[in-house]
Amino acid sequence: MRRASLRWGLPLALALVFAGAGFVAAYVGTAPRDSDLAALRPSIPVVSPTAELLPLSDVARAALSRTVTVEVLRANDEQLGTAWLFDAAGDYVTNAHVITGHITIRLRDRNGGGHVGKVLGEDKAADVAVIRAADGWTGGPALPVVAADPTPGDAVAALASSRATGHGDVTLEEIGRLGVSVQAPDDNGGASGDLHYNGMIAVTGAEIFQGNSGGPLIDTHGRVVGIVTLAGSGKPEAYAIPIARVLPQITGWAHG
């Protein structure tokens, strides 16, 4: 993910989420209805909100098998990030900036296995991408999603590849603010004038580390509510793309 002081991703010693010059977020419009998305995405499991809740830390641990390391080989270095399983076809969601400049992409599972990844779609402005495991590997059932924004004060967990972050793979957070506009970095990690990420979810809690980019933000039911994208340097907040805003786009790539 990127930092709001903001230095580019892992190999460039920059902060987790890097929009870069010309990346303008496009998180606008009305969130799609659940009924519309159900027709588009029939294979995605649904979690009943009335089910008895486990502690959030247990819910997060149970979801980790569906969260992988994205290894991106570029011309002069390797970029690491996080991705999560979207459907039964082996499609994984991450940030577009994680795969920028890729020559090859590999998904590394929790057991160390490597799976060649093929990009099905990416949107640099929205900073979202879908990668399919070429061998059809999934790692388990897809993570369910919720097509609505969370509520401030909700408890959530950010999941990551500990190999990509160099730290833990679960951080417990709380939804702070919705509809947040965050100034994006330029190519050198500095302020970028008019470039902003708009409509973001702000979360507070445990520190979000480099390599969290693309990881899922899940609620107490284990449902994905956002994609971890940006952290503020020296600030108690991190930022995530609301999944409801990009779900139709992700679904279109996966089922196109």
Coordinates of C-alpha atoms in Angstrom, one line a residue, residues 11-239:
P11 CA 11.6 -2.3 -3.9
L12 CA 11.8 1.5 -4.3
A13 CA 11.8 2.0 -0.5
L14 CA 8.6 4.0 -0.8
A15 CA 5.4 3.8 1.1
L16 CA 2.9 1.2 0.6
V17 CA 0.6 2.7 -1.8
F18 CA 1.8 4.7 -4.7
A19 CA -0.6 6.3 -7.1
G20 CA 2.1 8.1 -9.1
A21 CA 1.6 11.1 -11.4
G22 CA -1.5 10.7 -13.5
F23 CA -3.2 8.2 -11.3
V24 CA -6.5 10.0 -10.3
A25 CA -8.9 8.0 -8.2
A26 CA -12.4 7.5 -9.5
Y27 CA -14.4 6.4 -6.5
V28 CA -17.6 8.2 -7.3
G29 CA -21.2 7.4 -8.0
T30 CA -23.8 5.3 -6.1
A31 CA -22.9 1.9 -4.7
P32 CA -24.5 -0.9 -6.6
R33 CA -27.4 -2.8 -5.2
D34 CA -26.9 -6.3 -3.8
S35 CA -29.6 -7.6 -6.1
D36 CA -27.7 -6.3 -9.2
L37 CA -24.4 -7.8 -8.0
A38 CA -25.9 -11.2 -7.1
A39 CA -26.9 -11.6 -10.8
L40 CA -23.4 -10.8 -11.9
R41 CA -21.5 -12.9 -9.4
P42 CA -23.6 -16.1 -8.6
S43 CA -20.5 -18.2 -7.6
I44 CA -19.4 -16.0 -4.7
P45 CA -20.4 -17.3 -1.3
V46 CA -22.7 -15.3 0.9
V47 CA -22.3 -15.0 4.7
S48 CA -25.4 -14.5 6.8
P49 CA -25.2 -11.4 8.9
T50 CA -27.3 -13.2 11.6
A51 CA -24.7 -16.0 12.1
E52 CA -23.1 -16.2 15.5
L53 CA -19.9 -14.1 15.4
L54 CA -16.5 -15.4 16.3
P55 CA -13.8 -13.0 17.6
L56 CA -12.5 -10.9 14.7
S57 CA -9.0 -12.2 15.2
D58 CA -10.3 -15.8 14.6
V59 CA -12.3 -14.7 11.6
A60 CA -9.2 -13.1 10.1
R61 CA -7.0 -16.1 10.7
A62 CA -9.6 -18.3 9.0
A63 CA -9.5 -16.0 5.9
L64 CA -5.7 -16.0 5.6
S65 CA -5.5 -19.0 3.3
R66 CA -7.3 -16.9 0.6
T67 CA -4.7 -14.1 1.0
V68 CA -1.5 -14.5 -1.0
T69 CA 1.8 -12.8 -1.9
V70 CA 1.9 -11.1 -5.3
E71 CA 5.5 -11.4 -6.7
V72 CA 6.0 -9.0 -9.6
L73 CA 9.2 -9.3 -11.6
R74 CA 10.1 -6.0 -13.3
A75 CA 12.9 -4.9 -15.5
N76 CA 15.3 -4.0 -12.7
D77 CA 13.7 -5.3 -9.4
E78 CA 10.9 -7.3 -7.8
Q79 CA 7.8 -5.8 -6.3
L80 CA 5.8 -7.6 -3.6
G81 CA 2.2 -7.0 -2.6
T82 CA -0.9 -8.7 -1.4
A83 CA -4.0 -10.2 -3.2
W84 CA -7.1 -12.0 -2.1
L85 CA -9.3 -14.7 -3.7
F86 CA -12.4 -13.3 -5.4
D87 CA -14.0 -16.4 -7.0
A88 CA -13.8 -20.1 -7.7
A89 CA -12.0 -19.5 -11.0
G90 CA -8.8 -18.5 -9.2
D91 CA -9.2 -14.8 -9.7
Y92 CA -7.3 -12.6 -7.2
V93 CA -7.8 -8.9 -6.5
T94 CA -5.0 -6.5 -5.8
N95 CA -4.0 -2.8 -6.4
A96 CA -3.0 -1.8 -9.9
H97 CA 0.1 -0.1 -8.6
V98 CA 1.3 -3.5 -7.2
I99 CA 1.7 -4.9 -10.7
T100 CA 2.9 -1.7 -12.4
G101 CA 5.7 -2.4 -14.9
H102 CA 5.4 -6.2 -14.5
I103 CA 7.2 -8.6 -16.8
T104 CA 5.9 -11.7 -15.0
I105 CA 3.6 -12.2 -12.0
R106 CA 3.5 -15.0 -9.6
L107 CA 1.0 -15.7 -6.8
R108 CA 2.8 -17.3 -3.8
D109 CA 0.5 -19.3 -1.5
R110 CA 0.8 -19.8 2.3
N111 CA 2.6 -23.2 1.7
G112 CA 5.2 -21.6 -0.5
G113 CA 3.8 -22.8 -3.8
G114 CA 4.1 -20.5 -6.8
H115 CA 1.3 -20.0 -9.4
V116 CA 1.8 -18.0 -12.6
G117 CA -0.6 -15.1 -12.7
K118 CA -2.3 -13.6 -15.7
V119 CA -3.7 -10.1 -15.6
L120 CA -7.4 -10.1 -16.5
G121 CA -7.9 -6.3 -16.0
E122 CA -6.4 -3.3 -14.3
D123 CA -7.5 0.3 -13.8
K124 CA -4.7 2.6 -12.7
A125 CA -7.0 5.5 -11.9
A126 CA -9.1 3.3 -9.6
D127 CA -5.9 1.4 -8.5
V128 CA -7.5 -2.0 -8.8
A129 CA -6.6 -5.1 -10.7
V130 CA -7.6 -8.8 -11.1
I131 CA -5.1 -11.6 -11.6
R132 CA -6.0 -15.2 -12.4
A133 CA -3.9 -18.1 -11.3
A134 CA -3.0 -19.8 -14.7
D135 CA -3.2 -23.3 -13.2
G136 CA -6.7 -22.6 -11.7
W137 CA -5.4 -22.8 -8.1
T138 CA -7.7 -21.1 -5.6
G139 CA -6.5 -22.0 -2.0
G140 CA -10.1 -22.5 -0.8
P141 CA -13.5 -20.9 -1.1
A142 CA -13.6 -17.2 -2.3
L143 CA -13.8 -14.5 0.3
P144 CA -17.3 -13.1 0.4
V145 CA -17.9 -9.4 -0.2
V146 CA -20.5 -7.0 1.0
A147 CA -21.8 -4.5 -1.5
A148 CA -22.3 -1.6 0.9
D149 CA -20.0 0.8 2.7
P150 CA -19.2 0.0 6.4
T151 CA -20.2 2.2 9.3
P152 CA -17.8 4.4 11.3
G153 CA -16.9 2.6 14.4
D154 CA -17.1 -0.9 12.9
A155 CA -14.3 -3.3 13.8
V156 CA -12.4 -4.6 10.8
A157 CA -9.2 -6.5 10.1
A158 CA -6.6 -5.8 7.4
L159 CA -5.1 -9.1 6.0
A160 CA -1.7 -9.2 4.3
S161 CA 1.2 -11.3 3.1
S162 CA 3.7 -11.2 6.0
R163 CA 6.4 -11.9 3.4
A164 CA 5.5 -8.7 1.6
T165 CA 5.1 -6.6 4.8
G166 CA 7.9 -8.0 6.8
H167 CA 5.5 -7.9 9.8
G168 CA 2.4 -9.6 10.9
D169 CA -0.3 -10.7 8.5
V170 CA -3.4 -9.5 10.5
T171 CA -3.9 -6.0 11.9
L172 CA -7.0 -5.1 13.8
E173 CA -8.6 -1.8 12.8
E174 CA -11.7 0.4 13.2
I175 CA -13.6 2.2 10.5
G176 CA -13.0 5.9 11.1
R177 CA -14.3 8.0 8.3
L178 CA -16.0 7.5 4.9
G179 CA -15.7 9.5 1.7
V180 CA -12.2 10.7 2.5
S181 CA -10.1 12.5 -0.1
V182 CA -6.4 11.8 0.3
Q183 CA -3.6 13.6 -1.6
A184 CA -1.7 11.2 -3.8
P185 CA 2.1 11.0 -4.2
D186 CA 4.0 11.8 -7.3
D187 CA 6.6 9.6 -8.8
N188 CA 9.2 10.8 -6.3
G189 CA 6.9 10.2 -3.3
G190 CA 6.2 13.9 -2.8
A191 CA 3.0 15.9 -2.9
S192 CA 1.3 15.8 -6.2
G193 CA -0.8 19.0 -6.4
D194 CA -4.3 18.2 -7.7
L195 CA -4.0 14.4 -7.6
H196 CA -6.2 12.8 -5.0
Y197 CA -7.8 9.5 -4.0
N198 CA -11.4 10.3 -3.4
G199 CA -14.2 8.4 -1.6
M200 CA -11.8 6.3 0.5
I201 CA -12.4 4.5 3.8
A202 CA -10.2 5.8 6.6
V203 CA -9.2 3.2 9.2
T204 CA -7.4 3.6 12.5
G205 CA -5.8 1.0 14.8
A206 CA -2.7 -1.2 14.4
E207 CA 0.0 0.1 12.0
I208 CA -0.4 -0.8 8.4
F209 CA 2.9 -1.7 6.8
Q210 CA 4.6 -1.7 3.4
G211 CA 3.4 -4.7 1.3
N212 CA -0.2 -4.4 2.6
S213 CA -1.2 -3.0 -0.8
G214 CA -4.1 -4.9 -2.4
G215 CA -5.0 -6.8 0.8
P216 CA -8.6 -7.2 1.9
L217 CA -10.2 -5.3 4.7
I218 CA -12.7 -7.6 6.3
D219 CA -15.6 -7.1 8.7
T220 CA -16.6 -9.3 11.7
H221 CA -18.5 -11.6 9.3
G222 CA -15.4 -12.2 7.2
R223 CA -16.7 -10.2 4.3
V224 CA -14.5 -7.9 2.3
V225 CA -15.5 -4.3 2.7
G226 CA -12.4 -2.6 1.2
I227 CA -9.0 -3.0 -0.5
V228 CA -6.1 -1.7 1.6
T229 CA -4.3 0.9 -0.5
L230 CA -2.7 3.8 1.3
A231 CA -1.2 4.6 4.7
G232 CA -0.3 8.0 6.0
S233 CA 3.3 8.5 7.1
G234 CA 3.4 9.4 10.8
K235 CA -0.4 9.4 10.9
P236 CA -2.8 7.1 12.7
E237 CA -4.9 6.5 9.6
A238 CA -4.7 4.1 6.7
Y239 CA -7.0 4.1 3.7

